[in-house]
Coordinates of C-alpha atoms in Angstrom, one line a residue:
M612 CA -15.2 0.2 -7.9
W613 CA -12.0 -0.8 -9.5
T614 CA -12.5 -4.3 -9.5
D615 CA -14.0 -7.0 -11.5
K616 CA -14.2 -9.5 -8.4
F617 CA -17.1 -7.0 -6.7
V618 CA -20.6 -6.7 -7.6
R619 CA -20.3 -2.3 -8.5
S620 CA -23.2 -1.1 -6.4
P621 CA -24.5 2.4 -8.3
A622 CA -23.9 4.1 -4.0
Y623 CA -20.3 3.8 -5.1
Y624 CA -20.5 5.5 -8.7
F625 CA -18.5 9.1 -7.2
T626 CA -16.9 8.4 -4.5
T627 CA -13.1 7.9 -6.6
Q628 CA -12.4 11.0 -6.5
P629 CA -13.8 11.9 -3.0
S630 CA -11.8 9.5 -1.5
I631 CA -8.6 10.8 -3.4
L632 CA -9.3 14.5 -1.5
E633 CA -9.8 13.0 1.2
A634 CA -6.7 10.3 1.6
H635 CA -4.8 13.0 0.7
W636 CA -5.6 15.2 3.4
W637 CA -4.7 12.4 5.6
L638 CA -1.3 12.2 4.5
R639 CA -1.1 16.0 4.3
Q640 CA -1.9 16.3 8.2
F641 CA 1.4 13.1 8.6
R642 CA 3.9 15.9 6.9
E643 CA 2.9 18.3 8.9
A644 CA 2.6 16.3 12.0
C645 CA 6.1 15.3 11.2
P646 CA 7.7 17.6 8.8
K647 CA 11.5 15.9 8.8
A648 CA 9.8 12.3 9.0
R649 CA 10.2 9.6 6.4
I650 CA 7.3 7.8 5.5
L651 CA 6.0 5.3 3.5
L652 CA 3.3 4.6 1.5
F653 CA 2.8 0.8 0.6
E654 CA 0.8 -0.2 -2.7
G655 CA -1.3 -3.0 -1.2
N656 CA -4.7 -4.7 -2.6
H657 CA -6.5 -2.2 -2.9
E658 CA -4.0 0.3 -5.2
M659 CA -3.4 -2.8 -6.8
R660 CA -7.2 -3.1 -8.4
L661 CA -6.4 0.5 -10.4
R662 CA -3.5 -0.6 -12.2
T663 CA -5.4 -3.7 -13.0
A664 CA -8.1 -2.4 -14.1
L665 CA -5.8 0.7 -16.1
S666 CA -4.0 -2.4 -18.2
T667 CA -6.6 -4.8 -18.6
H668 CA -9.1 -2.5 -20.0
L669 CA -7.5 0.7 -20.9
H670 CA -3.7 -0.6 -21.3
E671 CA -3.0 2.8 -23.4
A672 CA -3.2 4.6 -20.9
C673 CA -1.6 3.4 -17.6
E674 CA 2.3 4.9 -18.3
L675 CA 0.6 8.1 -19.6
R676 CA 2.6 11.0 -17.9
P677 CA 2.3 14.5 -18.7
A678 CA 4.5 15.7 -21.4
D679 CA 5.9 18.4 -18.7
E680 CA 6.7 15.6 -16.0
L681 CA 7.5 13.4 -17.2
E682 CA 10.3 11.8 -14.8
L683 CA 7.0 12.1 -12.0
P684 CA 5.0 8.6 -11.8
P685 CA 1.7 8.1 -14.4
A686 CA -0.7 9.8 -14.2
L687 CA -3.2 7.1 -13.0
S688 CA -1.4 5.6 -10.1
A689 CA -2.4 5.8 -6.8
E690 CA 1.5 8.1 -5.7
R691 CA 0.4 10.4 -8.7
L692 CA -3.4 10.1 -7.6
L693 CA -2.5 11.2 -4.1
A694 CA 0.4 13.9 -5.3
L695 CA 2.6 12.1 -2.5
H696 CA 5.8 14.1 -4.7
K697 CA 4.9 17.3 -3.5
L698 CA 4.6 16.0 -0.3
G699 CA 7.5 14.1 0.3
I700 CA 6.2 11.0 1.3
D701 CA 7.6 7.5 -0.7
W702 CA 6.1 5.0 -2.1
V703 CA 6.8 1.4 -2.2
G704 CA 5.5 -0.4 -5.0
D705 CA 5.6 -3.9 -6.7
Y706 CA 2.6 -5.8 -4.6
P707 CA 2.7 -7.9 -3.3
D708 CA 6.7 -8.3 -2.8
G709 CA 7.2 -4.4 -2.0
E710 CA 9.1 -4.4 1.3
D711 CA 11.0 -1.6 3.5
W712 CA 13.9 -1.8 6.0
L713 CA 13.5 -0.4 9.6
G714 CA 16.8 -1.5 11.1
G715 CA 15.9 -5.3 12.0
L716 CA 12.0 -4.9 10.9
R717 CA 10.7 -5.7 7.8
L718 CA 7.9 -3.4 6.5
Q719 CA 6.0 -4.8 3.9
H720 CA 1.9 -3.9 3.3
G721 CA 1.5 -8.0 3.2
D722 CA -1.6 -9.9 1.1
K723 CA -2.1 -12.7 3.7
A724 CA -5.7 -12.8 5.9
R725 CA -6.5 -15.4 7.8
A726 CA -9.5 -15.9 10.4
G727 CA -9.5 -15.3 14.3
P728 CA -8.4 -13.1 16.5
G729 CA -4.0 -13.5 16.4
A730 CA -4.5 -15.4 13.4
T731 CA -2.6 -14.1 9.8
A732 CA 0.3 -12.3 12.5
A733 CA 0.5 -16.1 13.9
A734 CA 0.5 -17.8 10.6
L735 CA 3.1 -15.3 9.3
A736 CA 5.2 -15.9 12.6
K737 CA 5.3 -19.7 12.1
E738 CA 6.5 -19.7 8.0
G739 CA 8.7 -16.2 8.6
D740 CA 12.1 -16.1 9.8
V741 CA 12.3 -12.4 10.1
D742 CA 10.6 -9.8 12.4
T743 CA 7.8 -8.4 10.0
A744 CA 4.9 -5.1 10.3
F745 CA 3.0 -5.6 7.8
G746 CA -0.7 -3.7 7.2
H747 CA -3.5 -5.7 4.9
V748 CA -5.8 -7.2 7.9
H749 CA -5.9 -3.2 9.1
K750 CA -6.0 -4.2 12.6
Q751 CA -3.2 -4.7 15.6
E752 CA -1.6 -8.5 16.0
L753 CA 1.3 -9.3 17.2
A754 CA 2.9 -13.1 17.4
S755 CA 5.8 -14.7 18.0
R756 CA 7.7 -18.1 17.9
V757 CA 11.5 -19.0 18.6
V758 CA 13.9 -19.9 16.4
K759 CA 17.2 -21.4 16.9
T760 CA 20.1 -19.6 15.5
K761 CA 24.3 -20.2 14.9
E762 CA 24.1 -17.4 18.3
G763 CA 21.2 -19.2 20.2
K764 CA 17.9 -19.0 20.5
R765 CA 16.2 -16.0 19.1
T766 CA 11.8 -15.0 19.6

């Protein structure tokens, strides 16, 4: 419902609050299962819709923060609505460019989607030069290629 791109269906009019509560519940389960782990939540195209809707239709509300919590993210941001600060979960914003690293593995939401089994991973492998894990396509894919480096070939 937070977009002008798709038709708004009345069936979804009152789903935002329940969706936020459900997402927070799941994130809390991850935190409780792994209390000492570093957990990242990447801004993606769906979260970007909220920011776009606010900046397009309610730009005065974009950066609103409660007076007693000015240091926290904006009140109407995905990271704040999900209360990530209370769960100790790090937000990786700046979609589609936001990324983090796990050793030599680049982590990102990604913004590419290709039709066909493994096609998105294959497209990223073809154009990229680093190992990348991405979540944009909501399915598991694996692709590789051989690149030549000064140390020799690397898959």
